[in-house]
Short mmCIF file of C-alpha atoms in Angstrom, two decimals:
data_model
loop_
_atom_site.label_atom_id
_atom_site.label_comp_id
_atom_site.label_asym_id
_atom_site.label_seq_id
_atom_site.Cartn_x
_atom_site.Cartn_y
_atom_site.Cartn_z
CA MET A 16 8.45 -23.31 -34.73
CA GLU A 17 4.72 -23.73 -34.84
CA ILE A 18 2.82 -24.28 -31.61
CA THR A 19 -0.78 -25.39 -31.59
CA LEU A 20 -2.71 -24.43 -28.50
CA LYS A 21 -5.73 -26.40 -27.30
CA LYS A 22 -9.02 -24.48 -27.03
CA THR A 23 -8.83 -24.43 -23.21
CA ASP A 24 -5.30 -23.04 -23.47
CA ILE A 25 -6.44 -20.24 -25.77
CA THR A 26 -9.10 -19.26 -23.22
CA LEU A 27 -6.46 -19.22 -20.49
CA ARG A 28 -4.00 -17.25 -22.60
CA ASP A 29 -6.62 -14.62 -23.40
CA LYS A 30 -7.53 -14.43 -19.73
CA ILE A 31 -3.90 -13.73 -18.75
CA LEU A 32 -3.61 -11.10 -21.48
CA LYS A 33 -6.86 -9.47 -20.37
CA ILE A 34 -6.24 -9.42 -16.61
CA SER A 35 -2.64 -8.26 -16.90
CA GLY A 36 -3.14 -5.91 -19.84
CA GLU A 37 0.46 -6.80 -20.79
CA ASP A 38 1.55 -8.44 -24.05
CA PHE A 39 4.15 -11.06 -23.13
CA ASN A 40 4.61 -11.85 -26.86
CA LYS A 41 6.78 -8.73 -27.16
CA CYS A 42 9.48 -10.32 -24.98
CA TYR A 43 12.74 -11.16 -26.76
CA GLN A 44 14.41 -12.86 -23.80
CA CYS A 45 17.14 -10.33 -23.05
CA GLY A 46 17.00 -11.32 -19.36
CA MET A 47 17.07 -7.80 -17.92
CA CYS A 48 14.05 -8.62 -15.75
CA THR A 49 15.77 -11.62 -14.19
CA SER A 50 19.06 -9.81 -13.64
CA GLY A 51 17.24 -7.03 -11.78
CA CYS A 52 14.88 -9.23 -9.77
CA PRO A 53 15.77 -9.23 -6.06
CA VAL A 54 13.92 -12.51 -5.45
CA ALA A 55 14.98 -14.47 -8.56
CA ASP A 56 17.15 -16.80 -6.48
CA GLU A 57 14.06 -17.89 -4.52
CA MET A 58 12.04 -18.61 -7.66
CA ASP A 59 11.63 -21.97 -9.40
CA ILE A 60 10.97 -20.26 -12.76
CA MET A 61 13.00 -17.16 -13.64
CA PRO A 62 11.12 -13.96 -14.59
CA ASN A 63 12.21 -14.08 -18.25
CA GLN A 64 11.23 -17.77 -18.36
CA VAL A 65 7.71 -16.77 -17.28
CA ASN A 66 7.34 -14.82 -20.53
CA MET A 67 8.87 -17.64 -22.59
CA MET A 68 6.57 -20.24 -21.04
CA LEU A 69 3.56 -18.03 -21.70
CA MET A 70 4.57 -17.79 -25.35
CA LEU A 71 4.95 -21.58 -25.48
CA GLY A 72 1.57 -22.11 -23.84
CA GLN A 73 2.86 -23.78 -20.67
CA PHE A 74 0.16 -22.17 -18.53
CA GLU A 75 -0.49 -25.00 -16.08
CA GLU A 76 3.20 -25.24 -15.13
CA LEU A 77 3.21 -21.54 -14.41
CA LEU A 78 0.00 -21.61 -12.40
CA ASN A 79 1.51 -24.37 -10.25
CA SER A 80 4.87 -22.64 -9.82
CA GLN A 81 6.27 -20.97 -6.71
CA THR A 82 7.39 -17.96 -8.73
CA ILE A 83 3.98 -16.32 -9.00
CA TRP A 84 3.69 -16.20 -5.19
CA ILE A 85 7.29 -15.12 -4.58
CA CYS A 86 7.11 -11.98 -6.76
CA VAL A 87 6.90 -8.98 -4.39
CA ALA A 88 5.76 -6.53 -7.10
CA CYS A 89 8.73 -4.20 -6.61
CA PHE A 90 8.50 -3.20 -10.32
CA GLU A 91 12.23 -3.51 -10.96
CA CYS A 92 11.63 -5.92 -13.90
CA GLY A 93 9.24 -3.48 -15.56
CA ALA A 94 11.66 -0.59 -14.96
CA ARG A 95 14.41 -2.45 -16.81
CA CYS A 96 12.41 -4.06 -19.62
CA PRO A 97 13.32 -2.55 -23.02
CA HIS A 98 9.77 -3.35 -24.18
CA ASN A 99 8.11 -1.92 -21.07
CA ILE A 100 6.49 -5.22 -20.23
CA ASP A 101 5.28 -4.95 -16.64
CA LEU A 102 5.98 -8.50 -15.48
CA ALA A 103 4.57 -7.70 -12.03
CA LYS A 104 1.16 -7.37 -13.73
CA ILE A 105 1.60 -10.73 -15.45
CA ASN A 106 2.47 -12.43 -12.15
CA GLU A 107 -0.53 -10.71 -10.56
CA ALA A 108 -2.77 -12.07 -13.35
CA LEU A 109 -1.48 -15.62 -12.76
CA ARG A 110 -2.04 -15.24 -9.01
CA GLU A 111 -5.51 -13.80 -9.62
CA ILE A 112 -6.49 -16.82 -11.76
CA LYS A 113 -5.66 -19.11 -8.80
CA ILE A 114 -7.27 -16.83 -6.22
CA ARG A 115 -10.46 -16.52 -8.28
CA GLU A 116 -10.76 -20.32 -8.03
CA ASN A 117 -11.00 -19.78 -4.26
CA ILE A 118 -7.48 -21.06 -3.67
CA ASP A 119 -5.57 -19.53 -0.75
CA LEU A 120 -1.79 -19.86 -0.63
CA PHE A 121 -1.78 -20.30 3.14
CA ASN A 122 -3.98 -19.81 6.18
CA ILE A 123 -3.42 -16.15 6.82
CA TRP A 124 -5.19 -16.08 10.19
CA GLU A 125 -2.82 -18.71 11.53
CA THR A 126 0.27 -17.11 10.03
CA ALA A 127 -0.65 -13.60 11.13
CA SER A 128 -0.85 -14.73 14.73
CA THR A 129 2.88 -15.62 14.67
CA GLY A 130 3.91 -12.00 15.16
CA GLU A 131 2.92 -8.35 15.25
CA PHE A 132 3.01 -7.23 11.65
CA PRO A 133 2.53 -3.79 10.12
CA THR A 134 -1.07 -3.39 8.97
CA ILE A 135 0.04 -2.76 5.38
CA ALA A 136 1.81 -6.14 5.28
CA LEU A 137 -1.28 -7.94 6.61
CA VAL A 138 -3.77 -6.26 4.29
CA ALA A 139 -1.42 -6.73 1.33
CA SER A 140 -1.12 -10.44 2.17
CA PHE A 141 -4.89 -10.79 2.22
CA ARG A 142 -4.98 -9.13 -1.17
CA LYS A 143 -2.14 -11.07 -2.77
CA PHE A 144 -2.51 -14.54 -1.29
CA THR A 145 -6.12 -15.17 -0.35
CA SER A 146 -9.41 -15.43 -2.18
CA MET B 4 1.74 28.57 9.10
CA LEU B 5 1.40 26.67 5.83
CA LYS B 6 -1.19 23.90 6.15
CA TYR B 7 -1.65 20.66 4.21
CA ASN B 8 -4.24 17.94 4.39
CA TYR B 9 -2.59 14.77 5.57
CA PHE B 10 -3.53 11.10 5.20
CA PRO B 11 -1.70 8.88 7.73
CA GLY B 12 -2.89 5.40 6.71
CA CYS B 13 -3.08 2.48 9.10
CA THR B 14 0.58 1.61 9.64
CA LEU B 15 1.62 5.04 10.88
CA LYS B 16 -0.88 4.54 13.69
CA THR B 17 0.41 1.07 14.61
CA THR B 18 4.01 -0.02 13.96
CA GLY B 19 5.15 3.25 12.40
CA THR B 20 4.18 5.76 15.10
CA GLN B 21 7.75 7.07 15.40
CA LEU B 22 7.71 8.01 11.70
CA GLU B 23 4.45 9.94 12.08
CA GLU B 24 5.42 11.74 15.28
CA THR B 25 8.80 12.91 14.04
CA SER B 26 7.46 13.91 10.61
CA ILE B 27 4.77 16.12 12.16
CA LYS B 28 7.18 17.70 14.64
CA VAL B 29 9.90 18.33 12.06
CA LEU B 30 7.49 19.97 9.64
CA GLN B 31 6.00 22.07 12.45
CA GLN B 32 9.47 23.32 13.34
CA LEU B 33 9.92 24.26 9.69
CA GLY B 34 6.61 26.12 9.55
CA VAL B 35 4.30 23.54 7.99
CA GLU B 36 1.30 22.01 9.68
CA LEU B 37 -0.11 18.62 8.65
CA VAL B 38 -3.86 18.50 9.24
CA GLU B 39 -5.12 14.93 9.52
CA LEU B 40 -8.14 14.15 7.32
CA PRO B 41 -11.34 13.55 9.24
CA ARG B 42 -12.90 10.06 8.85
CA TRP B 43 -10.07 8.49 6.91
CA HIS B 44 -9.74 4.74 6.38
CA CYS B 45 -7.44 2.25 4.66
CA CYS B 46 -6.28 3.20 1.16
CA GLY B 47 -6.46 -0.46 0.11
CA THR B 48 -2.69 -0.96 0.58
CA VAL B 49 -0.99 -2.40 -2.51
CA VAL B 50 -2.38 -1.04 -5.75
CA SER B 51 -4.39 -3.53 -7.77
CA LEU B 52 -2.39 -4.62 -10.82
CA SER B 53 -5.30 -6.40 -12.53
CA SER B 54 -6.85 -4.42 -15.35
CA ASP B 55 -10.31 -5.86 -14.63
CA SER B 56 -10.27 -5.18 -10.89
CA LYS B 57 -11.95 -2.00 -9.75
CA ILE B 58 -13.31 -2.79 -6.29
CA HIS B 59 -9.80 -2.81 -4.80
CA SER B 60 -9.42 0.86 -5.66
CA ALA B 61 -12.59 1.95 -3.86
CA GLY B 62 -10.70 2.59 -0.60
CA ALA B 63 -8.27 4.91 -2.33
CA ILE B 64 -11.03 6.83 -4.15
CA ARG B 65 -13.01 7.25 -0.93
CA THR B 66 -9.87 8.67 0.69
CA LEU B 67 -9.51 11.12 -2.20
CA ILE B 68 -13.19 12.09 -1.77
CA ARG B 69 -12.51 12.86 1.93
CA ALA B 70 -9.69 15.14 0.76
CA GLN B 71 -11.96 16.73 -1.86
CA GLU B 72 -14.56 17.51 0.83
CA THR B 73 -12.08 19.76 2.63
CA GLY B 74 -12.00 22.12 -0.36
CA ASP B 75 -8.23 21.91 -0.73
CA ASN B 76 -6.71 20.12 -3.73
CA LYS B 77 -3.58 18.70 -2.11
CA LEU B 78 -3.14 15.59 0.02
CA VAL B 79 0.11 14.67 1.76
CA THR B 80 1.10 11.09 2.59
CA ILE B 81 4.07 9.82 4.57
CA CYS B 82 3.71 6.05 4.13
CA SER B 83 5.26 4.85 0.86
CA VAL B 84 2.56 2.26 0.20
CA CYS B 85 -0.24 4.81 0.67
CA TYR B 86 1.64 7.25 -1.56
CA ASN B 87 2.08 4.74 -4.37
CA THR B 88 -1.50 3.47 -4.19
CA LEU B 89 -3.23 6.86 -3.95
CA LYS B 90 -1.08 8.29 -6.71
CA ARG B 91 -1.61 5.36 -9.09
CA VAL B 92 -5.34 5.02 -8.44
CA ASN B 93 -5.72 8.78 -8.94
CA GLU B 94 -3.90 8.54 -12.26
CA ARG B 95 -6.00 5.59 -13.39
CA PHE B 96 -9.19 7.42 -12.40
CA ASN B 97 -8.19 10.32 -14.61
CA THR B 98 -7.15 8.25 -17.64
CA ASP B 99 -9.43 5.17 -17.67
CA GLU B 100 -13.02 6.12 -18.42
CA ASP B 101 -14.54 2.73 -17.72
CA PHE B 102 -12.74 2.60 -14.35
CA ARG B 103 -13.92 6.11 -13.47
CA GLU B 104 -17.57 5.53 -14.37
CA THR B 105 -17.81 2.18 -12.59
CA LEU B 106 -16.34 3.59 -9.39
CA ILE B 107 -18.56 6.66 -9.40
CA LYS B 108 -21.63 4.43 -9.89
CA PHE B 109 -20.43 2.03 -7.21
CA MET B 110 -20.02 4.87 -4.72
CA ASP B 111 -23.29 6.67 -5.38
CA ASP B 112 -23.58 7.32 -1.64
CA GLU B 113 -20.72 9.82 -2.03
CA GLU B 114 -20.31 13.09 -3.88
CA PRO B 115 -18.58 11.98 -7.10
CA TYR B 116 -14.81 12.33 -7.06
CA GLU B 117 -13.69 14.97 -9.56
CA GLY B 118 -10.16 13.65 -10.01
CA LYS B 119 -8.51 16.91 -9.01
CA ILE B 120 -6.62 15.96 -5.86
CA ILE B 121 -2.84 16.15 -6.15
CA VAL B 122 -1.21 13.40 -4.09
CA LEU B 123 2.05 14.50 -2.50
CA HIS B 124 4.68 12.76 -0.45
CA LEU B 125 6.39 14.20 2.61
CA VAL B 126 9.50 14.60 0.45
CA ASP B 127 7.62 16.99 -1.85
CA ILE B 128 6.90 19.21 1.17
CA ILE B 129 10.52 19.05 2.30
CA ARG B 130 11.59 20.04 -1.21
CA LYS B 131 9.13 22.95 -1.14
CA ILE B 132 10.47 24.15 2.23
CA GLY B 133 13.92 24.07 0.62
CA LEU B 134 17.05 22.30 1.73
CA ASP B 135 18.78 25.63 2.38
CA ASN B 136 16.05 26.58 4.83
CA ILE B 137 16.43 23.22 6.53
CA LYS B 138 20.18 23.77 6.76
CA ASP B 139 19.50 27.12 8.44
CA ALA B 140 17.19 25.47 10.97
CA VAL B 141 19.82 22.98 12.16
CA ILE B 142 20.78 23.46 15.81
CA ASN B 143 22.33 20.08 16.38
CA PRO B 144 24.13 18.84 13.24
CA LEU B 145 24.63 15.10 12.70
CA LYS B 146 28.41 15.60 12.95
CA GLY B 147 29.32 13.72 9.81
CA LEU B 148 27.40 10.59 10.80
CA LYS B 149 27.80 8.18 7.88
CA VAL B 150 24.27 7.40 6.72
CA ALA B 151 23.22 4.82 4.11
CA CYS B 152 20.03 6.15 2.51
CA TYR B 153 17.70 3.32 1.61
CA TYR B 154 14.69 4.01 -0.65
CA GLY B 155 13.03 0.65 -1.30
CA CYS B 156 10.63 0.29 -4.24
CA LEU B 157 7.33 2.05 -3.94
CA LEU B 158 8.66 5.60 -3.66
CA LEU B 159 10.59 5.16 -6.92
CA ARG B 160 8.75 2.75 -9.16
CA PRO B 161 7.00 2.84 -11.55
CA GLU B 162 9.15 5.71 -12.79
CA GLU B 163 6.26 8.11 -13.51
CA PHE B 164 5.30 8.07 -9.81
CA SER B 165 8.84 8.42 -8.44
CA ILE B 166 9.52 10.97 -5.70
CA ASP B 167 12.91 11.66 -7.31
CA PRO B 168 13.57 12.72 -10.92
CA SER B 169 15.88 9.72 -11.19
CA SER B 170 14.18 6.51 -10.11
CA GLU B 171 17.34 4.45 -10.76
CA SER B 172 19.79 6.76 -9.03
CA PRO B 173 17.84 8.97 -6.62
CA ARG B 174 19.52 11.72 -4.58
CA ILE B 175 16.79 13.43 -2.55
CA LEU B 176 17.26 11.43 0.65
CA GLU B 177 21.05 11.91 0.47
CA ASP B 178 20.52 15.65 0.02
CA ILE B 179 18.20 15.79 3.03
CA ILE B 180 20.70 13.94 5.22
CA ALA B 181 23.55 16.19 4.04
CA SER B 182 21.47 19.30 4.81
CA VAL B 183 21.23 18.28 8.47
CA GLY B 184 24.95 17.56 8.77
CA GLY B 185 25.14 13.85 8.02
CA GLU B 186 27.46 12.27 5.49
CA PRO B 187 25.40 10.20 3.03
CA ILE B 188 27.20 7.17 1.64
CA GLU B 189 26.42 5.42 -1.65
CA PHE B 190 25.65 1.72 -1.74
CA PRO B 191 24.38 -0.40 -4.63
CA GLN B 192 21.36 -1.88 -2.82
CA LYS B 193 19.69 1.44 -2.05
CA ILE B 194 16.80 0.97 -4.48
CA GLU B 195 16.38 -2.78 -4.01
CA CYS B 196 13.23 -4.25 -2.48
CA CYS B 197 13.21 -5.22 1.23
CA GLY B 198 10.76 -8.09 0.65
CA SER B 199 7.64 -6.06 1.38
CA PHE B 200 4.48 -7.95 2.41
CA GLU B 201 6.21 -11.36 2.06
CA THR B 202 7.27 -10.72 5.66
CA VAL B 203 4.01 -12.22 6.94
CA HIS B 204 4.56 -15.74 5.64
CA ASN B 205 8.15 -15.88 4.43
CA PRO B 206 10.58 -14.55 7.08
CA THR B 207 13.51 -16.47 5.52
CA GLN B 208 13.11 -14.55 2.28
CA ILE B 209 12.94 -11.25 4.21
CA ALA B 210 16.09 -12.09 6.15
CA ALA B 211 18.00 -12.98 2.97
CA MET B 212 16.96 -9.76 1.23
CA GLY B 213 17.51 -7.58 4.30
CA TYR B 214 20.94 -9.09 4.93
CA ARG B 215 22.08 -8.13 1.41
CA ILE B 216 20.94 -4.53 1.98
CA ILE B 217 22.46 -4.18 5.46
CA GLU B 218 25.80 -5.75 4.56
CA SER B 219 26.06 -3.70 1.36
CA ALA B 220 25.52 -0.52 3.43
CA ARG B 221 28.06 -1.59 6.03
CA LYS B 222 30.72 -2.53 3.44
CA ASN B 223 30.41 0.94 1.96
CA GLY B 224 31.10 2.55 5.30
CA ALA B 225 27.65 3.20 6.79
CA GLU B 226 27.37 3.77 10.53
CA VAL B 227 23.57 3.91 10.36
CA LEU B 228 20.87 3.02 7.89
CA THR B 229 17.89 5.27 7.18
CA THR B 230 14.59 4.59 5.45
CA MET B 231 11.41 6.57 4.68
CA CYS B 232 9.04 3.59 4.59
CA PRO B 233 7.33 1.97 7.60
CA LEU B 234 7.37 -1.46 5.95
CA CYS B 235 11.06 -1.27 4.99
CA TYR B 236 11.82 -0.22 8.58
CA PHE B 237 9.92 -3.17 9.97
CA ASN B 238 11.56 -5.65 7.59
CA LEU B 239 15.13 -4.40 8.03
CA ASP B 240 14.66 -4.40 11.79
CA ARG B 241 13.16 -7.88 11.70
CA THR B 242 16.03 -9.12 9.53
CA GLN B 243 18.60 -7.97 12.09
CA LYS B 244 16.67 -9.67 14.91
CA ILE B 245 16.38 -12.94 12.96
CA ILE B 246 20.10 -12.96 12.08
CA LYS B 247 21.14 -12.04 15.61
CA LYS B 248 19.26 -15.06 16.92
CA THR B 249 21.05 -17.54 14.67
CA ASN B 250 24.41 -15.75 14.65
CA PRO B 251 25.16 -13.99 17.96
CA SER B 252 28.35 -12.42 16.56
CA PHE B 253 26.32 -10.43 13.99
CA LEU B 254 26.54 -6.68 14.63
CA PRO B 255 23.25 -4.92 13.91
CA LEU B 256 23.34 -1.57 12.16
CA PRO B 257 21.41 1.24 13.89
CA LEU B 258 18.24 1.93 11.88
CA PHE B 259 16.41 5.28 11.80
CA TYR B 260 13.60 6.91 9.88
CA HIS B 261 14.90 9.93 7.97
CA THR B 262 12.59 12.12 10.03
CA GLU B 263 14.16 10.82 13.26
CA LEU B 264 17.58 11.98 12.01
CA MET B 265 16.08 15.32 10.95
CA ALA B 266 14.37 15.64 14.34
CA MET B 267 17.70 15.17 16.17
CA ALA B 268 19.20 17.96 14.10
CA ILE B 269 16.48 20.58 14.12
CA LEU B 270 14.19 20.08 17.13
CA PRO B 271 15.02 22.01 20.29
CA GLU B 272 14.05 19.04 22.48
CA GLU B 273 15.72 15.62 22.39
CA ILE B 274 13.81 12.88 20.64
CA SER B 275 12.93 9.72 22.54
CA LEU B 276 13.52 6.31 21.05
CA LYS B 277 10.79 3.71 20.94
CA GLU B 278 12.50 1.07 18.85
CA ASN B 279 15.97 -0.42 19.23
CA VAL B 280 16.63 1.77 22.26
CA GLU B 281 19.79 -0.07 23.30
CA LEU B 282 21.38 0.00 19.85
CA ASN B 283 20.32 3.46 18.69
CA SER B 284 21.01 5.35 21.91
CA THR B 285 24.76 5.37 21.15
CA VAL B 286 23.98 7.40 18.02
CA LEU B 287 21.76 9.75 20.04
CA GLU B 288 24.48 10.27 22.64
CA ARG B 289 26.96 11.16 19.93
CA ILE B 290 24.64 13.69 18.27
CA TYR B 291 23.47 15.32 21.51
CA SER B 292 26.91 15.41 23.17
#
């Protein structure tokens, strides 16, 4: 199957490859990442599908998915991947692309006031979900 | 007394005070003193996973510089997030030239970091003391208390930074619990994530993940659950409180830091509970009776 990417898509693809430092093209869809993921049942796009969609050039769908925000970076997918693809880095790259457009997932000040959270959870949320 | 530089990080001074207090006391009893770094600050929490991001590692490098200033080349952490971040940033500093040079230039107000600090976890110190020596120090054994040993993610993954030689099937926590007279039980969820920082905005996800871990431990015969991480502790505790609210018949599982269990076994004085006093005091009564 031949897929032709638009110029804007190529820029986006290269950006994801650069920020993550991971080559999603190595994925052969064995599904080990998804079977190990503790949050897969909360996701709208499964971890292995993230790689497939990246190969197919469906970047906008991924950037607008819930999956990239649900990943907790527990590194189980990377530990199981036979190609050592660190999917947590790919999800981080997709999140970073949104965050660098000054997009926050939620109002952290409001949410943080709902309880007394460990400092690591608060600082990590600032880092992962806000610009 | 053997001394080590120690970096507490922010959470051990806020929600994880019980972990810090018992760790320091237990090590002291075993002949090791943890000396808190002067002028420490946040390590940056979660390690930055973006290859082009360097600024997020500045906190960790500054912490390593504080350790370097003491003249000793070892730094002990107790918090799993601090451990993972300091260890990974240290590794990147030593292997990525561009990263190293940019950070040194960025922090020209500091003496340049030389990359020589060895980041250790509390478990490394316990291993160095030796489980046999810990066994000898027990005055109050855990009397076969059935303990589910929960590791979480950041102490085990990525594999090259794992505190145990086997990141998929670790044993160190089980061995520690057995050395103080507990009976560690195996359960399949012991290396699964607790939900981590998602706790701030997604309590439903935390409750679902925590419930799987707690019920898996219970089904395999656990009387108590133990963890080494202040964030896992918070999340598992929060899970039980959320479930209890919606389902009053739910029976919470007593939750302890591993150092609390060690403290019960080897400290001459009784430990005091700060969290879950009502639930955990039954375990204390049994051990101290």
